[in-house]
Amino acid sequence: MSSDHAGPKPPASTTPRTGGAPAPSHAERCRTLAAQVRSGTLGTIARDPEGYPYGSLVAVAIDGLGRPLLLLSRLAEHTQNLEARADASILLSEPADRHAQRLALGRVTLLGPCRVVPEAERAEARAVFLATQPEASSYVDFGDFAFYRLEPIALRYVGGFGRMSWVGAEDYAAAQPDPLADAAAGILEHMNDDHADAVLAYARALAGIAEASAATMTAVDRYGFELAAITPAGPKAARIGFDAPVTTSNDVRKAMVALVARARSAGG
């Protein structure tokens, strides 16, 4: 599928300059986002009025292949829609507090058939769902509830302004969530609050934004991090890669120390 976007391109300052820095693939970004959500918007095809898109809020869990699991009541309108036609989608989005601009939030729409989980796989689906949605234990075994699973055949990823593409289902299934996803917010807070001088040094010496007067780290993952710098010409964004992929907060600390030493030796 084409990754072209029909709308106008965003200002260059909103898209990080990578400079060849390693970065997660869009399939990896989708898996990371999906692994962190607990709810989404389920899209089904309405029976009445016939053919119209019908959106509803649902609790979600993600299995080991990245497939959304839903615990749905047979009495719900969306469930009756699925029984008539399995074609569906589910929109998963980063929490609203991740960014001041709602349209800068990462989100992914997974499209594919959504059907009842086979009986032989129900126990596994139940364990996965309750691990994410423990409050569902009070009704999980009610007779009118059943587990449904959406099998992605295509995904549309939007990672904010200027970052979007169609992602293949096979690439998505083969990707792994980022190991730093749960720690990322704490890492960013620590770097921006306690090491603002280091972040500015990264921007000036490693990202080549010598005119930067201030900088903020905006994202971090196993391959590196992104930052936004303030300059006389306006905001600029950049990405800086680690020397090797990392998996823990301690690995990030060591990588950041090495990079700040390099930045300061370069005059940052």
CSV table of C-alpha atoms in Angstrom, one decimal:
chain,number,residue,atom,x,y,z
A,1,MET,CA,0.0,0.0,0.0
A,2,SER,CA,1.1,3.5,-0.7
A,3,SER,CA,2.6,5.5,2.1
A,4,ASP,CA,1.8,8.8,0.4
A,5,HIS,CA,-0.3,11.3,2.2
A,6,ALA,CA,-2.6,13.6,0.3
A,7,GLY,CA,-2.4,16.5,2.6
A,8,PRO,CA,0.1,19.3,2.7
A,9,LYS,CA,3.5,18.6,4.2
A,10,PRO,CA,4.2,20.0,7.7
A,11,PRO,CA,6.9,22.6,8.3
A,12,ALA,CA,10.3,21.0,8.3
A,13,SER,CA,10.9,22.0,11.9
A,14,THR,CA,8.2,19.6,13.0
A,15,THR,CA,9.9,16.5,11.6
A,16,PRO,CA,13.1,15.4,13.3
A,17,ARG,CA,16.3,15.4,11.3
A,18,THR,CA,17.7,12.0,11.6
A,19,GLY,CA,21.1,12.4,10.1
A,20,GLY,CA,21.2,8.7,9.6
A,21,ALA,CA,20.5,8.0,13.2
A,22,PRO,CA,18.9,4.6,13.8
A,23,ALA,CA,15.2,4.7,14.7
A,24,PRO,CA,12.4,2.3,15.3
A,25,SER,CA,10.5,1.1,12.2
A,26,HIS,CA,6.9,2.1,12.0
A,27,ALA,CA,6.0,-1.5,12.7
A,28,GLU,CA,8.0,-1.3,15.9
A,29,ARG,CA,6.3,2.0,16.8
A,30,CYS,CA,2.9,0.4,16.2
A,31,ARG,CA,3.8,-2.6,18.5
A,32,THR,CA,5.1,-0.3,21.2
A,33,LEU,CA,2.0,1.9,21.1
A,34,ALA,CA,-0.4,-1.1,21.1
A,35,ALA,CA,1.4,-2.7,24.0
A,36,GLN,CA,0.7,0.3,26.2
A,37,VAL,CA,-3.0,1.0,25.6
A,38,ARG,CA,-5.9,-0.3,27.6
A,39,SER,CA,-8.8,1.1,25.4
A,40,GLY,CA,-9.5,1.9,21.8
A,41,THR,CA,-12.2,2.8,19.4
A,42,LEU,CA,-13.8,-0.2,17.7
A,43,GLY,CA,-15.2,0.5,14.3
A,44,THR,CA,-17.9,-1.9,13.0
A,45,ILE,CA,-20.3,-1.8,10.1
A,46,ALA,CA,-23.8,-0.8,11.3
A,47,ARG,CA,-26.8,-3.0,10.6
A,48,ASP,CA,-29.2,-0.1,11.1
A,49,PRO,CA,-28.8,2.3,9.5
A,50,GLU,CA,-27.2,-0.2,7.2
A,51,GLY,CA,-23.6,0.2,6.0
A,52,TYR,CA,-22.6,3.2,8.2
A,53,PRO,CA,-19.4,3.1,10.3
A,54,TYR,CA,-20.2,2.6,13.9
A,55,GLY,CA,-17.6,3.6,16.5
A,56,SER,CA,-17.6,2.5,20.1
A,57,LEU,CA,-15.2,2.6,23.1
A,58,VAL,CA,-13.9,-0.8,24.1
A,59,ALA,CA,-11.4,-2.2,26.6
A,60,VAL,CA,-8.4,-3.8,24.8
A,61,ALA,CA,-5.6,-6.2,25.5
A,62,ILE,CA,-2.9,-7.1,23.1
A,63,ASP,CA,-1.7,-10.7,22.6
A,64,GLY,CA,1.8,-11.9,21.8
A,65,LEU,CA,1.4,-11.3,18.1
A,66,GLY,CA,0.0,-7.8,18.6
A,67,ARG,CA,-3.6,-8.7,17.9
A,68,PRO,CA,-6.3,-6.8,19.9
A,69,LEU,CA,-8.4,-8.9,22.2
A,70,LEU,CA,-11.8,-7.7,23.2
A,71,LEU,CA,-14.3,-9.0,25.8
A,72,LEU,CA,-17.7,-8.1,24.3
A,73,SER,CA,-21.3,-8.7,25.4
A,74,ARG,CA,-23.5,-10.3,22.9
A,75,LEU,CA,-26.1,-7.6,23.8
A,76,ALA,CA,-23.9,-4.8,22.6
A,77,GLU,CA,-24.6,-3.1,19.3
A,78,HIS,CA,-21.0,-3.5,18.1
A,79,THR,CA,-21.1,-7.2,18.8
A,80,GLN,CA,-24.3,-7.7,16.8
A,81,ASN,CA,-22.7,-5.7,14.0
A,82,LEU,CA,-19.7,-8.1,14.1
A,83,GLU,CA,-21.9,-11.1,14.0
A,84,ALA,CA,-23.5,-9.8,10.8
A,85,ARG,CA,-20.2,-8.7,9.3
A,86,ALA,CA,-16.8,-9.3,10.7
A,87,ASP,CA,-15.1,-6.4,8.9
A,88,ALA,CA,-13.8,-4.1,11.6
A,89,SER,CA,-11.1,-1.7,12.7
A,90,ILE,CA,-9.7,-0.5,16.0
A,91,LEU,CA,-8.0,2.9,16.6
A,92,LEU,CA,-5.4,2.9,19.4
A,93,SER,CA,-3.9,6.2,20.5
A,94,GLU,CA,-1.3,7.4,22.9
A,95,PRO,CA,-2.7,9.0,26.1
A,96,ALA,CA,-3.8,12.6,25.7
A,97,ASP,CA,-1.3,13.8,28.3
A,98,ARG,CA,1.7,12.7,26.1
A,99,HIS,CA,1.6,15.9,24.0
A,100,ALA,CA,0.0,19.3,24.3
A,101,GLN,CA,-1.2,19.1,20.7
A,102,ARG,CA,-3.7,16.2,20.2
A,103,LEU,CA,-2.8,15.7,16.6
A,104,ALA,CA,0.8,15.2,17.5
A,105,LEU,CA,-0.1,12.0,19.4
A,106,GLY,CA,0.9,8.7,18.0
A,107,ARG,CA,-2.0,6.4,16.9
A,108,VAL,CA,-2.5,3.3,14.8
A,109,THR,CA,-5.6,2.0,13.1
A,110,LEU,CA,-5.7,-1.8,12.7
A,111,LEU,CA,-8.0,-3.2,10.1
A,112,GLY,CA,-9.2,-6.8,9.7
A,113,PRO,CA,-11.8,-9.3,10.5
A,114,CYS,CA,-12.9,-9.5,14.2
A,115,ARG,CA,-14.3,-12.8,15.3
A,116,VAL,CA,-14.9,-14.9,18.4
A,117,VAL,CA,-11.8,-16.5,19.7
A,118,PRO,CA,-11.9,-20.3,19.1
A,119,GLU,CA,-12.7,-22.3,22.2
A,120,ALA,CA,-9.3,-24.0,22.1
A,121,GLU,CA,-7.7,-20.6,22.5
A,122,ARG,CA,-10.1,-19.1,25.0
A,123,ALA,CA,-8.1,-19.9,28.1
A,124,GLU,CA,-5.0,-18.1,26.7
A,125,ALA,CA,-7.0,-15.2,25.6
A,126,ARG,CA,-8.7,-15.0,29.0
A,127,ALA,CA,-5.3,-14.9,30.8
A,128,VAL,CA,-3.9,-12.2,28.4
A,129,PHE,CA,-7.0,-10.0,28.7
A,130,LEU,CA,-7.2,-10.2,32.5
A,131,ALA,CA,-3.5,-9.4,32.9
A,132,THR,CA,-4.3,-6.1,31.2
A,133,GLN,CA,-7.9,-5.6,32.4
A,134,PRO,CA,-8.0,-7.2,35.9
A,135,GLU,CA,-11.3,-5.4,36.7
A,136,ALA,CA,-12.9,-7.6,34.1
A,137,SER,CA,-12.6,-10.6,36.4
A,138,SER,CA,-16.0,-9.7,37.9
A,139,TYR,CA,-17.9,-10.4,34.6
A,140,VAL,CA,-15.4,-12.3,32.4
A,141,ASP,CA,-17.3,-15.6,32.8
A,142,PHE,CA,-20.8,-14.2,32.4
A,143,GLY,CA,-22.7,-16.2,29.8
A,144,ASP,CA,-23.4,-13.3,27.4
A,145,PHE,CA,-19.7,-12.3,27.2
A,146,ALA,CA,-17.2,-13.7,24.7
A,147,PHE,CA,-13.7,-13.0,23.6
A,148,TYR,CA,-13.2,-11.5,20.2
A,149,ARG,CA,-9.9,-11.0,18.3
A,150,LEU,CA,-9.1,-8.7,15.5
A,151,GLU,CA,-6.7,-10.2,12.9
A,152,PRO,CA,-4.9,-7.3,11.3
A,153,ILE,CA,-4.6,-7.4,7.5
A,154,ALA,CA,-3.4,-3.8,7.3
A,155,LEU,CA,-2.4,-0.9,9.7
A,156,ARG,CA,-2.3,2.8,9.3
A,157,TYR,CA,0.3,4.5,11.5
A,158,VAL,CA,0.4,8.2,12.3
A,159,GLY,CA,3.2,9.2,14.7
A,160,GLY,CA,2.4,12.9,14.7
A,161,PHE,CA,3.1,15.6,12.1
A,162,GLY,CA,5.1,14.3,9.2
A,163,ARG,CA,5.4,10.7,10.3
A,164,MET,CA,2.9,8.3,8.8
A,165,SER,CA,2.6,5.2,6.7
A,166,TRP,CA,0.8,2.0,5.9
A,167,VAL,CA,2.3,-1.0,7.9
A,168,GLY,CA,2.2,-4.5,6.6
A,169,ALA,CA,0.5,-7.1,8.9
A,170,GLU,CA,3.5,-9.5,8.7
A,171,ASP,CA,6.0,-6.7,9.6
A,172,TYR,CA,3.8,-5.7,12.5
A,173,ALA,CA,3.5,-9.3,13.8
A,174,ALA,CA,7.2,-9.8,13.6
A,175,ALA,CA,8.1,-6.5,15.4
A,176,GLN,CA,8.7,-6.2,19.2
A,177,PRO,CA,7.5,-3.5,21.5
A,178,ASP,CA,10.3,-1.2,22.7
A,179,PRO,CA,11.8,-2.4,25.9
A,180,LEU,CA,12.1,1.2,27.2
A,181,ALA,CA,8.4,2.0,26.7
A,182,ASP,CA,7.4,1.8,30.4
A,183,ALA,CA,10.5,3.7,31.5
A,184,ALA,CA,10.6,6.4,28.8
A,185,ALA,CA,8.5,9.0,30.6
A,186,GLY,CA,10.7,8.8,33.7
A,187,ILE,CA,13.9,9.0,31.6
A,188,LEU,CA,12.6,12.1,29.8
A,189,GLU,CA,11.6,13.8,33.0
A,190,HIS,CA,15.0,13.1,34.6
A,191,MET,CA,17.0,14.4,31.6
A,192,ASN,CA,14.9,17.5,31.1
A,193,ASP,CA,14.7,18.4,34.8
A,194,ASP,CA,18.1,17.4,36.0
A,195,HIS,CA,20.4,17.5,33.0
A,196,ALA,CA,19.1,20.3,30.8
A,197,ASP,CA,22.7,21.4,30.1
A,198,ALA,CA,23.5,17.9,28.7
A,199,VAL,CA,20.4,18.0,26.5
A,200,LEU,CA,21.5,21.4,25.1
A,201,ALA,CA,25.0,20.0,24.5
A,202,TYR,CA,23.5,17.1,22.5
A,203,ALA,CA,21.5,19.6,20.4
A,204,ARG,CA,24.5,21.9,19.7
A,205,ALA,CA,27.3,19.4,19.2
A,206,LEU,CA,25.7,16.1,18.1
A,207,ALA,CA,22.6,17.3,16.3
A,208,GLY,CA,24.4,20.2,14.6
A,209,ILE,CA,22.1,22.9,16.0
A,210,ALA,CA,24.8,25.2,17.1
A,211,GLU,CA,22.5,28.2,17.5
A,212,ALA,CA,20.2,26.4,20.0
A,213,SER,CA,19.5,28.4,23.2
A,214,ALA,CA,17.6,25.6,24.9
A,215,ALA,CA,16.6,22.0,24.1
A,216,THR,CA,14.2,19.4,25.4
A,217,MET,CA,14.3,15.7,25.0
A,218,THR,CA,11.0,14.6,23.6
A,219,ALA,CA,11.3,10.8,23.0
A,220,VAL,CA,13.6,8.0,23.8
A,221,ASP,CA,13.7,4.4,22.6
A,222,ARG,CA,16.1,1.5,22.3
A,223,TYR,CA,17.9,3.1,19.4
A,224,GLY,CA,18.3,6.7,20.5
A,225,PHE,CA,16.3,9.8,21.4
A,226,GLU,CA,14.7,12.8,19.9
A,227,LEU,CA,14.9,16.4,21.0
A,228,ALA,CA,13.4,19.8,20.2
A,229,ALA,CA,15.6,22.9,20.2
A,230,ILE,CA,14.8,26.6,20.5
A,231,THR,CA,16.7,28.7,17.9
A,232,PRO,CA,16.5,32.3,16.7
A,233,ALA,CA,14.9,30.9,13.5
A,234,GLY,CA,12.3,28.9,15.4
A,235,PRO,CA,12.0,25.4,16.8
A,236,LYS,CA,14.1,22.6,15.3
A,237,ALA,CA,13.9,18.9,15.9
A,238,ALA,CA,16.5,16.2,15.6
A,239,ARG,CA,17.2,12.6,16.4
A,240,ILE,CA,20.4,11.2,18.0
A,241,GLY,CA,21.3,7.5,17.9
A,242,PHE,CA,23.0,5.4,20.6
A,243,ASP,CA,26.1,3.6,19.7
A,244,ALA,CA,24.2,0.3,20.2
A,245,PRO,CA,20.6,-0.6,21.0
A,246,VAL,CA,19.8,-0.5,24.8
A,247,THR,CA,17.3,-2.4,26.8
A,248,THR,CA,17.3,-1.0,30.3
A,249,SER,CA,17.3,2.4,32.1
A,250,ASN,CA,20.8,1.7,33.3
A,251,ASP,CA,21.9,1.1,29.7
A,252,VAL,CA,20.4,4.5,28.8
A,253,ARG,CA,22.3,6.2,31.6
A,254,LYS,CA,25.6,4.8,30.4
A,255,ALA,CA,24.8,5.7,26.8
A,256,MET,CA,23.8,9.3,27.8
A,257,VAL,CA,27.0,9.7,29.8
A,258,ALA,CA,29.1,8.6,26.8
A,259,LEU,CA,27.2,11.0,24.5
A,260,VAL,CA,27.5,14.0,26.7
A,261,ALA,CA,31.3,13.4,27.0
A,262,ARG,CA,31.5,13.3,23.2
A,263,ALA,CA,29.4,16.4,22.9
A,264,ARG,CA,31.4,18.4,25.4
A,265,SER,CA,34.7,17.3,23.8
A,266,ALA,CA,33.3,18.7,20.6
A,267,GLY,CA,32.5,22.0,22.2
A,268,GLY,CA,28.8,21.5,22.9
